[in-house]
Amino acid sequence: MKKGTLKQILLITDGCSNKGEDPSMVAALIAQQGIAVNVIGVLEDDQSEQPIGLEEVEEVALAGEGVSQIVYQQALSQTVQTVTKQAMTQTLQGVVNQELKQILGPNQTMESLPPEQRGEVMEVVEDLGETSNVEVLVLVDTSASMQNKLPTVKEALIDLSISMNARIGKNKFAIYTFPGKRKALNKVIDWTNKLDSISSVFPKLTSGGITPTGPALKEAMHQFGKMKLTRSMNRNDESIEEAGF
Amino acid sequence: MNPSKKPVFDLRPGSIISGKWHRQVYVVQKQLGKGAIGTVYLCKRKDGRVSALKISEKAASITTEVNVLKHLSKVQGTRLGPSLIDVDDWIDQYGTCYSFYVMEYVQGVGLASFLRQRGKNWLGVLLLQLLKDLERLHHQGWVFGDLKLDNVIVSSSPPRLRWIDVGGTTQIGRSIKEYTEFYDRGYWQAGTRKAEPSYDLFALAMMALHYAYPNQFDRGRYPARTLREKVRQSKVLMPYQACLEKALQGGYQSSLEMQKDLSNKLLKVTNQKLDTTITKRNKQQRSQKAMQKSKLFWMESFVIIMVAFLFFVIYYVAI
């Protein structure tokens, strides 16, 4: 099987969107482009029950064919890496199921195989998860209520890079925050393979109460295309230089 | 800690789980534990055999764990981890499909309560057993990964440390499949999350620390320093201090290396009293030897003088 690149958006937020397009609709659109949307909802330490705003978290992830989880701050590090890995497995399982359908018929998925054969298929999924390349765009909600959680978010992202870089496959990360100044997004770190360089803390408070999750997600989707564009431009440059010699 | 999105289902004692593929029937006795992936129940089969059954709606995770158990069963010698009995699916009355596997029920007590019952100095022996098992596992190309107090148990007569949850077992060179923050060297900024023997040895040292500090402790500003101080401040860990520190710094490349080091240290500690008597005896022996030597010296000189005298007499007579 050809080893492709798994693309994911990881949205870290603590409340519901209140401006622009419906984030679930945008997430469904993004999933169509082969990019999974994962959502982590961060609770306040004193919140004992799931607040209303966080219902959106699960819905967006479902629409975006990703994984969602609602956690307290202190569990964020471990959650960020499990959610990312789970989403990878989920995507790969989807791919493998597609192949199985082609080979065995339309109603065949991994679950309909007897346990013995399922083991072998799962090994293939695991191999792919370990070796495929991954691109994760992290989208952090920096609206007022998230401010005191940002140091924890930073730590969790460094931790994510430790986990991902232990894999055999290559990784690329980018970090964006939203809302930005007069824009949907604010770039913190452009595509890079290591995140331990996030010494620069997240930008200071940018807004008063608006959370345009939908528009931010849409803008984030376009960042994947941009990476390809710059890469191919670099390649063109090289070929021109070579031709010059 | 993580409120999961789906309600975790609970099976009451007496519930019946019947396999879709292999047609075995299991009666739930009681719940043994609940983890990130699924719930473990004590079950009884029709023929009366008691076993542990792990069930989850995540078929993929169950399959992954079964794969690990199958690999472990191929390792020679004493069994690493519980033995695998059955793998199957169960469809409940609402039509939901769950995956489960049945394994040997390992009876025993947690490490801390065992040491409370039988004495703290058993810790060293159990750590050595663990190192020996890890060496065999590593030799087969695997790393335990999620090594922690919760995942081991001490079975009785003879006391032996057994692994009860091997879900984190990862092939060497890959990224650790499952880990717990307190035990993870990545969290302590002491190394990568790549599966290699030294990853397990770090977790083993953290196991000792968790035993010494049941409430655990924070990472602090300087994680490496925190760990060093905690090892040194613990009275229980005194005999193993040097080994634990070395393991925490990634100083051991193999389990065997740490095992040798630790057993040398343990022998020294238990032999300390014996040692003093031995050295006394040695001293006596040495002085006796010295006396013998001086006697020999006098004998030699006496013989030489006698011979010289004899020659002198012969010479005198001849003249």
Coordinates of C-alpha atoms in Angstrom, one line a residue:
Chain A
M1 CA 0.0 0.0 0.0
K2 CA 1.2 3.5 -0.8
K3 CA 2.3 5.5 2.2
G4 CA 0.5 8.8 2.0
T5 CA 0.5 11.8 4.3
L6 CA -2.1 12.0 7.1
K7 CA -3.4 15.5 7.5
Q8 CA -5.1 16.7 10.7
I9 CA -6.3 19.9 12.2
L10 CA -6.3 19.9 16.0
L11 CA -8.6 22.5 17.5
I12 CA -8.1 23.4 21.2
T13 CA -10.9 25.5 22.6
D14 CA -13.0 26.0 25.7
G15 CA -16.3 27.3 24.4
C16 CA -18.7 27.6 21.6
S17 CA -18.3 29.6 18.5
N18 CA -20.4 32.7 18.1
K19 CA -19.4 34.3 14.8
G20 CA -19.3 33.3 11.1
E21 CA -20.1 29.9 9.5
D22 CA -21.2 26.9 11.4
P23 CA -18.0 25.1 12.4
S24 CA -19.5 21.7 11.9
M25 CA -20.4 22.5 8.3
V26 CA -16.8 23.8 7.8
A27 CA -15.4 20.6 9.4
A28 CA -17.5 18.4 7.1
L29 CA -16.1 20.4 4.2
I30 CA -12.5 20.0 5.4
A31 CA -13.0 16.2 5.9
Q32 CA -14.0 16.1 2.2
Q33 CA -10.5 17.3 1.4
G34 CA -9.0 14.4 3.3
I35 CA -8.1 16.4 6.4
A36 CA -9.4 15.1 9.7
V37 CA -10.6 17.6 12.3
N38 CA -9.9 16.8 16.0
V39 CA -11.3 18.9 18.8
I40 CA -10.2 19.1 22.4
G41 CA -12.4 21.0 24.8
V42 CA -10.7 22.3 27.9
L43 CA -12.7 22.5 31.1
E44 CA -12.3 25.0 33.9
D45 CA -10.8 23.3 37.0
D46 CA -14.0 24.1 39.0
Q47 CA -16.4 22.9 36.3
S48 CA -17.9 19.6 37.5
E49 CA -20.3 19.1 34.6
Q50 CA -20.0 19.6 30.9
P51 CA -21.0 23.1 30.1
I52 CA -23.4 23.8 27.3
G53 CA -20.8 25.4 25.0
L54 CA -18.8 22.3 24.8
E55 CA -21.5 20.2 23.2
E56 CA -20.1 21.7 19.9
V57 CA -16.8 19.9 20.5
E58 CA -18.1 16.4 19.7
E59 CA -20.3 17.6 16.9
V60 CA -17.4 19.3 15.1
A61 CA -15.1 16.3 15.4
L62 CA -17.8 13.9 14.2
A63 CA -18.5 16.1 11.2
G64 CA -14.7 16.4 10.6
E65 CA -14.2 12.7 10.8
G66 CA -11.8 13.2 13.7
V67 CA -11.7 12.5 17.4
S68 CA -12.9 14.6 20.3
Q69 CA -12.2 14.7 24.0
I70 CA -13.2 17.0 26.8
V71 CA -10.6 17.3 29.6
Y72 CA -9.4 19.3 32.5
Q73 CA -6.2 21.3 32.0
Q74 CA -3.9 18.9 33.9
A75 CA -4.8 16.0 31.6
L76 CA -4.2 18.1 28.4
S77 CA -0.7 16.8 27.5
Q78 CA -1.7 13.2 27.4
T79 CA -5.0 13.9 25.7
V80 CA -3.4 15.9 22.9
Q81 CA -1.1 13.0 21.9
T82 CA -3.8 10.2 22.3
V83 CA -6.3 12.2 20.3
T84 CA -3.8 12.7 17.5
K85 CA -2.8 9.1 17.5
Q86 CA -6.4 7.8 17.7
A87 CA -7.3 10.0 14.8
M88 CA -4.4 8.6 12.8
T89 CA -5.5 5.1 13.5
Q90 CA -9.1 6.0 12.6
T91 CA -8.1 7.5 9.3
L92 CA -5.9 4.5 8.4
Q93 CA -8.6 2.1 9.4
G94 CA -10.9 3.9 7.1
V95 CA -8.4 3.5 4.3
V96 CA -7.8 -0.2 5.1
N97 CA -11.6 -0.8 5.2
Q98 CA -11.9 0.7 1.8
E99 CA -9.3 -1.7 0.5
L100 CA -11.0 -4.6 2.2
K101 CA -14.3 -3.6 0.5
Q102 CA -12.6 -3.6 -2.9
I103 CA -11.2 -7.1 -2.3
L104 CA -13.9 -8.8 -0.3
G105 CA -17.1 -7.1 -1.3
P106 CA -19.1 -4.0 -0.3
N107 CA -20.2 -5.1 3.2
Q108 CA -16.8 -6.1 4.4
T109 CA -15.1 -4.1 7.1
M110 CA -12.4 -5.0 9.6
E111 CA -15.2 -5.8 12.2
S112 CA -16.8 -8.4 10.0
L113 CA -13.6 -10.5 9.8
P114 CA -13.1 -13.3 12.3
P115 CA -10.7 -12.2 15.1
E116 CA -7.8 -14.2 13.8
Q117 CA -7.6 -12.3 10.5
R118 CA -8.5 -9.1 12.2
G119 CA -5.2 -9.3 14.0
E120 CA -3.2 -9.3 10.8
V121 CA -5.2 -6.4 9.4
M122 CA -4.6 -4.4 12.6
E123 CA -0.8 -5.0 12.2
V124 CA -0.9 -3.4 8.8
V125 CA -2.8 -0.4 10.3
E126 CA -0.2 -0.1 13.1
D127 CA 2.7 -0.3 10.6
L128 CA 1.1 2.5 8.6
G129 CA 0.5 4.6 11.7
E130 CA 4.2 4.2 12.6
T131 CA 5.7 4.9 9.2
S132 CA 3.4 7.4 7.4
N133 CA 4.1 11.1 7.4
V134 CA 1.8 13.3 9.4
E135 CA 0.9 17.0 9.1
V136 CA -0.8 18.5 12.1
L137 CA -2.1 22.1 12.1
V138 CA -2.8 23.2 15.7
L139 CA -5.5 25.8 16.0
V140 CA -5.7 27.4 19.5
D141 CA -8.6 29.4 20.7
T142 CA -7.1 32.5 22.4
S143 CA -10.3 34.2 23.4
A144 CA -10.4 35.7 26.9
S145 CA -11.3 32.6 28.9
M146 CA -8.5 30.6 27.3
Q147 CA -5.7 33.0 28.5
N148 CA -4.8 31.3 31.7
K149 CA -4.7 27.9 30.0
L150 CA -2.2 28.9 27.3
P151 CA 0.9 27.9 29.3
T152 CA -0.6 24.4 29.6
V153 CA -1.5 24.3 26.0
K154 CA 2.1 25.2 25.1
E155 CA 3.4 22.4 27.3
A156 CA 1.0 19.9 25.7
L157 CA 2.1 20.8 22.2
I158 CA 5.8 20.3 23.1
D159 CA 4.8 17.0 24.5
L160 CA 2.9 16.1 21.3
S161 CA 6.1 16.8 19.3
I162 CA 8.0 14.4 21.6
S163 CA 5.4 11.7 21.0
M164 CA 5.2 12.2 17.3
N165 CA 8.9 12.5 16.7
A166 CA 9.5 9.1 18.3
R167 CA 7.7 7.6 15.3
I168 CA 9.6 6.4 12.2
G169 CA 7.5 8.6 9.9
K170 CA 8.1 12.3 9.3
N171 CA 6.0 15.0 10.9
K172 CA 5.2 18.6 10.2
F173 CA 3.5 20.9 12.7
A174 CA 2.1 24.4 12.4
I175 CA 0.5 26.5 15.1
Y176 CA -2.2 29.1 14.6
T177 CA -4.3 31.0 17.0
F178 CA -7.7 32.6 16.5
P179 CA -9.2 35.2 16.4
G180 CA -6.4 37.2 14.8
K181 CA -6.2 41.0 14.4
R182 CA -8.6 41.8 11.6
K183 CA -8.0 38.3 10.2
A184 CA -9.5 34.9 11.0
L185 CA -6.1 33.4 11.9
N186 CA -2.9 34.4 13.5
K187 CA 0.3 32.5 12.7
V188 CA 2.4 31.5 15.6
I189 CA 4.7 28.9 14.0
D190 CA 4.9 28.0 10.4
W191 CA 5.3 24.4 9.2
T192 CA 8.2 22.9 11.1
N193 CA 9.2 19.4 12.2
K194 CA 9.9 20.2 15.8
L195 CA 7.9 22.1 18.3
D196 CA 10.5 22.5 21.1
S197 CA 11.1 25.9 19.7
I198 CA 7.9 27.4 21.0
S199 CA 9.8 29.5 23.4
S200 CA 7.9 32.5 22.1
V201 CA 4.7 32.4 24.2
F202 CA 1.4 32.8 22.6
P203 CA 0.4 36.3 21.7
K204 CA -1.4 38.4 24.3
L205 CA -5.1 38.7 24.5
T206 CA -6.5 39.6 21.1
S207 CA -10.2 40.0 21.4
G208 CA -13.2 40.7 23.5
G209 CA -15.5 37.7 23.5
I210 CA -15.9 36.7 19.9
T211 CA -15.0 33.2 18.9
P212 CA -15.2 32.7 15.1
T213 CA -14.4 29.0 15.1
G214 CA -15.9 28.3 11.7
P215 CA -14.0 31.0 9.7
A216 CA -10.8 30.0 11.5
L217 CA -11.2 26.4 10.6
K218 CA -11.8 27.3 7.0
E219 CA -8.7 29.5 6.9
A220 CA -6.7 26.7 8.5
M221 CA -7.7 24.3 5.8
H222 CA -6.0 26.6 3.2
Q223 CA -2.7 26.5 5.1
F224 CA -2.3 22.9 3.9
G225 CA -2.4 23.9 0.3
K226 CA 0.0 26.8 0.9
M227 CA 2.6 24.4 2.3
K228 CA 2.5 22.4 -0.9
L229 CA 2.7 25.5 -3.0
T230 CA 5.8 26.9 -1.3
R231 CA 7.4 23.5 -1.5
S232 CA 6.8 23.2 -5.2
M233 CA 8.1 26.7 -5.7
N234 CA 11.3 25.8 -3.9
R235 CA 11.6 22.8 -6.2
N236 CA 11.2 25.0 -9.2
D237 CA 13.9 27.3 -7.9
E238 CA 16.3 24.4 -7.6
S239 CA 15.6 23.2 -11.1
I240 CA 16.1 26.7 -12.4
E241 CA 19.4 27.0 -10.6
E242 CA 20.5 23.6 -12.0
A243 CA 19.5 24.6 -15.5
G244 CA 21.6 27.8 -15.1
F245 CA 24.7 25.8 -14.6
Chain B
M1 CA -9.7 12.0 34.9
N2 CA -10.9 12.1 31.3
P3 CA -14.6 12.2 31.1
S4 CA -15.1 10.1 28.0
K5 CA -17.8 10.9 25.5
K6 CA -19.5 7.5 25.6
P7 CA -21.0 6.2 28.8
V8 CA -18.9 3.3 30.1
F9 CA -21.1 0.2 30.3
D10 CA -21.3 -1.8 33.4
L11 CA -22.0 -5.5 33.4
R12 CA -23.6 -6.9 36.6
P13 CA -22.5 -10.1 38.2
G14 CA -24.5 -12.9 36.5
S15 CA -24.5 -11.2 33.1
I16 CA -23.8 -13.6 30.2
I17 CA -21.3 -12.9 27.5
S18 CA -21.5 -15.3 24.5
G19 CA -19.0 -15.3 21.7
K20 CA -20.2 -14.8 18.2
W21 CA -17.4 -16.7 16.5
H22 CA -16.2 -19.4 18.9
R23 CA -19.5 -19.9 20.8
Q24 CA -18.1 -19.9 24.2
V25 CA -20.3 -18.7 27.1
Y26 CA -18.9 -16.6 30.0
V27 CA -20.7 -15.7 33.2
V28 CA -19.6 -12.4 34.8
Q29 CA -18.5 -12.8 38.5
K30 CA -17.3 -9.3 39.3
Q31 CA -15.4 -6.4 37.9
L32 CA -11.7 -6.5 38.3
G33 CA -10.7 -3.1 36.8
K34 CA -11.4 -0.4 34.4
G35 CA -8.8 1.1 32.0
A36 CA -8.6 3.6 29.1
I37 CA -9.4 0.9 26.6
G38 CA -11.9 -1.4 28.3
T39 CA -13.2 -3.1 31.4
V40 CA -11.8 -6.3 32.9
Y41 CA -14.2 -8.8 34.5
L42 CA -13.7 -12.0 36.4
C43 CA -15.6 -14.7 34.5
K44 CA -16.5 -18.3 34.8
R45 CA -16.9 -20.6 31.8
K46 CA -19.4 -23.5 31.6
D47 CA -16.7 -26.0 32.6
G48 CA -16.0 -24.0 35.7
R49 CA -12.8 -22.5 34.6
V50 CA -12.2 -19.0 36.0
S51 CA -10.5 -16.4 33.9
A52 CA -10.2 -12.6 33.3
L53 CA -12.2 -11.1 30.4
K54 CA -11.4 -7.7 28.9
I55 CA -14.2 -6.2 26.8
S56 CA -14.4 -2.9 24.9
E57 CA -16.3 -1.3 22.1
K58 CA -13.0 -0.4 20.5
A59 CA -12.4 -3.5 18.4
A60 CA -9.1 -2.1 17.1
S61 CA -7.6 -1.6 20.5
I62 CA -8.6 -5.1 21.7
T63 CA -7.1 -6.6 18.5
T64 CA -3.8 -4.8 19.2
E65 CA -3.6 -6.1 22.7
V66 CA -4.4 -9.6 21.5
N67 CA -1.5 -9.3 19.0
V68 CA 0.8 -8.4 21.9
L69 CA -0.3 -11.3 24.0
K70 CA 0.2 -13.7 21.1
H71 CA 3.8 -12.4 20.6
L72 CA 4.5 -12.7 24.3
S73 CA 3.4 -16.3 24.4
K74 CA 6.1 -17.2 21.9
V75 CA 8.9 -16.1 24.3
Q76 CA 10.6 -19.1 25.9
G77 CA 10.8 -19.7 29.6
T78 CA 8.5 -18.5 32.4
R79 CA 5.4 -16.9 30.9
L80 CA 5.6 -13.2 30.3
G81 CA 2.2 -11.7 30.9
P82 CA -1.1 -13.6 31.2
S83 CA -1.8 -16.4 28.8
L84 CA -4.4 -15.9 26.1
I85 CA -7.5 -18.2 26.2
D86 CA -10.0 -16.8 23.7
V87 CA -10.8 -13.9 21.4
D88 CA -14.3 -13.1 20.2
D89 CA -17.1 -10.6 19.7
W90 CA -20.3 -10.2 21.7
I91 CA -23.5 -8.6 20.5
D92 CA -25.6 -7.4 23.3
Q93 CA -29.4 -7.2 23.5
Y94 CA -29.4 -3.8 21.8
G95 CA -27.3 -5.0 18.9
T96 CA -24.1 -3.2 19.9
C97 CA -21.0 -5.2 19.0
Y98 CA -18.2 -5.4 21.6
S99 CA -14.9 -7.1 21.2
F100 CA -13.3 -9.1 24.0
Y101 CA -10.5 -11.5 24.9
V102 CA -10.2 -14.0 27.7
M103 CA -6.9 -14.5 29.5
E104 CA -5.5 -16.3 32.5
Y105 CA -6.6 -14.9 35.8
V106 CA -3.4 -14.0 37.7
Q107 CA -4.1 -14.0 41.4
G108 CA -2.0 -11.9 43.7
V109 CA -1.6 -8.6 45.6
G110 CA -0.3 -5.2 44.6
L111 CA 3.4 -4.6 45.1
A112 CA 2.9 -2.2 48.0
S113 CA 0.7 -4.4 50.0
F114 CA 3.0 -7.4 49.4
L115 CA 5.9 -5.5 50.8
R116 CA 3.9 -4.4 53.7
Q117 CA 3.1 -8.0 54.5
R118 CA 6.4 -9.7 53.8
G119 CA 9.0 -7.0 54.5
K120 CA 10.6 -4.2 52.5
N121 CA 13.7 -6.0 51.7
W122 CA 11.7 -8.1 49.2
L123 CA 11.8 -5.1 46.9
G124 CA 15.3 -5.8 45.7
V125 CA 14.4 -9.4 44.8
L126 CA 11.3 -8.4 42.9
L127 CA 13.1 -5.7 41.0
L128 CA 15.7 -8.3 40.0
Q129 CA 12.9 -10.7 38.8
L130 CA 11.4 -7.9 36.8
L131 CA 14.8 -7.0 35.2
K132 CA 15.3 -10.7 34.3
D133 CA 11.8 -10.8 32.6
L134 CA 12.5 -7.5 30.8
E135 CA 15.8 -8.8 29.5
R136 CA 13.9 -11.7 27.9
L137 CA 11.3 -9.4 26.5
H138 CA 13.9 -7.0 25.1
H139 CA 15.9 -9.9 23.6
Q140 CA 12.8 -10.7 21.6
G141 CA 12.7 -7.2 20.2
W142 CA 9.9 -5.7 22.4
V143 CA 9.7 -3.1 25.1
F144 CA 7.1 -3.1 27.9
G145 CA 6.2 0.6 27.5
D146 CA 3.6 1.2 30.1
L147 CA 5.4 -0.3 33.1
K148 CA 3.8 0.8 36.4
L149 CA 2.7 -0.4 39.8
D150 CA -0.9 -0.8 38.5
N151 CA 0.2 -3.1 35.7
V152 CA 2.0 -5.7 37.9
I153 CA 1.0 -8.0 40.7
V154 CA 2.8 -10.3 43.1
S155 CA 1.6 -13.8 42.9
S156 CA 2.2 -16.0 45.9
S157 CA 4.2 -19.2 46.6
P158 CA 6.8 -18.6 45.5
P159 CA 6.4 -14.8 45.4
R160 CA 6.8 -13.6 41.8
L161 CA 6.2 -10.4 40.1
R162 CA 3.7 -10.9 37.2
W163 CA 2.6 -8.6 34.4
I164 CA -1.2 -8.2 34.2
D165 CA -1.6 -5.5 31.6
V166 CA 0.7 -5.6 28.6
G167 CA -1.2 -3.2 26.4
G168 CA 1.7 -0.8 26.0
T169 CA 4.2 -3.4 24.7
T170 CA 5.9 -1.9 21.6
Q171 CA 8.4 -3.2 19.1
I172 CA 11.9 -1.8 19.6
G173 CA 12.5 1.3 17.4
R174 CA 8.9 2.4 17.2
S175 CA 7.1 5.0 19.3
I176 CA 5.8 3.9 22.7
K177 CA 2.2 2.8 22.3
E178 CA 0.9 3.6 25.7
Y179 CA 2.4 5.3 28.7
T180 CA 1.6 7.0 32.0
E181 CA 2.9 10.5 32.6
F182 CA 4.6 9.9 36.0
Y183 CA 6.5 6.9 34.6
D184 CA 7.4 8.4 31.2
R185 CA 10.9 9.7 30.6
G186 CA 9.6 12.1 28.0
Y187 CA 7.5 13.8 30.6
W188 CA 10.6 14.1 32.9
Q189 CA 12.6 15.5 30.1
A190 CA 15.0 12.6 30.4
G191 CA 14.8 11.2 26.9
T192 CA 12.7 10.3 23.9
R193 CA 9.5 8.3 23.7
K194 CA 11.2 5.8 21.4
A195 CA 10.8 2.1 22.4
E196 CA 14.3 1.0 23.6
P197 CA 15.3 -1.0 26.6
S198 CA 16.4 2.1 28.6
Y199 CA 12.8 3.4 28.4
D200 CA 11.6 0.4 30.5
L201 CA 14.5 0.8 32.9
F202 CA 13.6 4.4 33.5
A203 CA 10.0 3.3 34.2
L204 CA 11.2 0.6 36.5
A205 CA 13.1 3.2 38.6
M206 CA 9.9 5.3 38.7
M207 CA 8.0 2.3 39.9
A208 CA 10.4 2.1 42.9
L209 CA 9.9 5.9 43.4
H210 CA 6.1 5.5 43.2
Y211 CA 6.3 2.8 45.9
A212 CA 8.4 5.1 48.1
Y213 CA 6.2 8.1 47.5
P214 CA 2.6 6.6 47.1
N215 CA 1.2 10.1 46.5
Q216 CA 3.8 10.7 43.7
F217 CA 5.3 14.2 43.4
D218 CA 5.5 17.1 40.9
R219 CA 8.0 17.5 38.2
G220 CA 9.3 20.8 39.6
R221 CA 11.4 23.3 37.7
Y222 CA 14.4 21.0 37.2
P223 CA 12.9 17.5 36.6
A224 CA 16.3 15.7 36.8
R225 CA 17.2 17.3 40.1
T226 CA 13.8 16.5 41.5
L227 CA 14.2 12.9 40.7
R228 CA 17.7 12.7 42.2
E229 CA 16.6 14.4 45.4
K230 CA 13.6 12.1 45.7
V231 CA 15.8 9.0 45.3
R232 CA 18.3 10.2 47.9
Q233 CA 15.7 11.3 50.4
S234 CA 14.0 7.9 50.5
K235 CA 15.1 5.5 53.3
V236 CA 13.4 2.5 51.6
L237 CA 15.3 3.0 48.4
M238 CA 18.7 3.5 50.1
P239 CA 20.1 0.1 49.1
Y240 CA 19.3 0.7 45.5
Q241 CA 20.1 4.4 45.3
A242 CA 23.0 4.2 42.9
C243 CA 21.3 1.8 40.5
L244 CA 18.1 3.8 40.4
E245 CA 19.9 7.1 39.8
K246 CA 21.8 5.5 36.9
A247 CA 18.6 4.1 35.4
L248 CA 17.0 7.5 35.7
Q249 CA 19.9 9.1 33.8
G250 CA 19.7 6.5 31.1
G251 CA 23.0 5.0 32.2
Y252 CA 22.1 1.4 31.5
Q253 CA 21.9 0.3 27.9
S254 CA 20.5 -3.2 28.7
S255 CA 18.4 -4.8 31.4
L256 CA 21.2 -7.3 32.0
E257 CA 23.6 -4.5 32.8
M258 CA 21.3 -3.1 35.5
Q259 CA 20.5 -6.6 36.8
K260 CA 24.2 -7.4 37.3
D261 CA 24.8 -4.0 39.0
L262 CA 21.8 -4.3 41.3
S263 CA 22.5 -7.9 42.3
N264 CA 26.1 -7.0 43.1
K265 CA 24.9 -4.2 45.3
L266 CA 22.3 -6.3 47.0
L267 CA 24.8 -9.1 47.7
K268 CA 27.1 -6.5 49.3
V269 CA 24.4 -5.2 51.5
T270 CA 23.2 -8.7 52.7
N271 CA 26.8 -9.8 53.1
Q272 CA 28.0 -6.9 55.2
K273 CA 27.8 -8.7 58.5
L274 CA 29.3 -11.8 56.9
D275 CA 32.0 -9.7 55.4
T276 CA 33.4 -8.4 58.7
T277 CA 33.7 -11.9 60.1
I278 CA 35.4 -13.0 56.9
T279 CA 38.0 -10.3 57.0
K280 CA 38.8 -11.1 60.6
R281 CA 39.4 -14.7 59.7
N282 CA 41.5 -13.6 56.8
K283 CA 43.7 -11.5 59.1
Q284 CA 44.3 -14.5 61.4
Q285 CA 45.2 -16.6 58.4
R286 CA 47.6 -14.0 57.1
S287 CA 49.5 -13.7 60.4
Q288 CA 49.8 -17.4 60.6
K289 CA 51.3 -17.5 57.2
A290 CA 53.7 -14.8 58.2
M291 CA 54.8 -16.8 61.2
Q292 CA 55.3 -19.9 59.0
K293 CA 57.4 -17.8 56.7
S294 CA 59.7 -16.6 59.5
K295 CA 60.1 -20.1 60.8
L296 CA 61.1 -21.2 57.3
F297 CA 63.7 -18.4 57.2
W298 CA 65.3 -19.5 60.5
M299 CA 65.3 -23.2 59.3
E300 CA 67.0 -22.2 56.1
S301 CA 69.8 -20.2 57.8
F302 CA 70.3 -22.9 60.3
V303 CA 70.8 -25.5 57.6
I304 CA 73.2 -23.2 55.7
I305 CA 75.3 -22.6 58.9
M306 CA 75.4 -26.3 59.6
V307 CA 76.5 -27.1 56.1
A308 CA 79.2 -24.4 56.2
F309 CA 80.3 -25.7 59.6
L310 CA 80.5 -29.3 58.1
F311 CA 82.6 -28.1 55.2
F312 CA 84.9 -26.3 57.7
V313 CA 85.3 -29.5 59.8
I314 CA 86.1 -31.6 56.7
Y315 CA 88.6 -29.0 55.6
Y316 CA 90.2 -28.9 59.0
V317 CA 90.4 -32.7 59.2
A318 CA 91.9 -32.9 55.7
I319 CA 94.7 -30.6 56.7

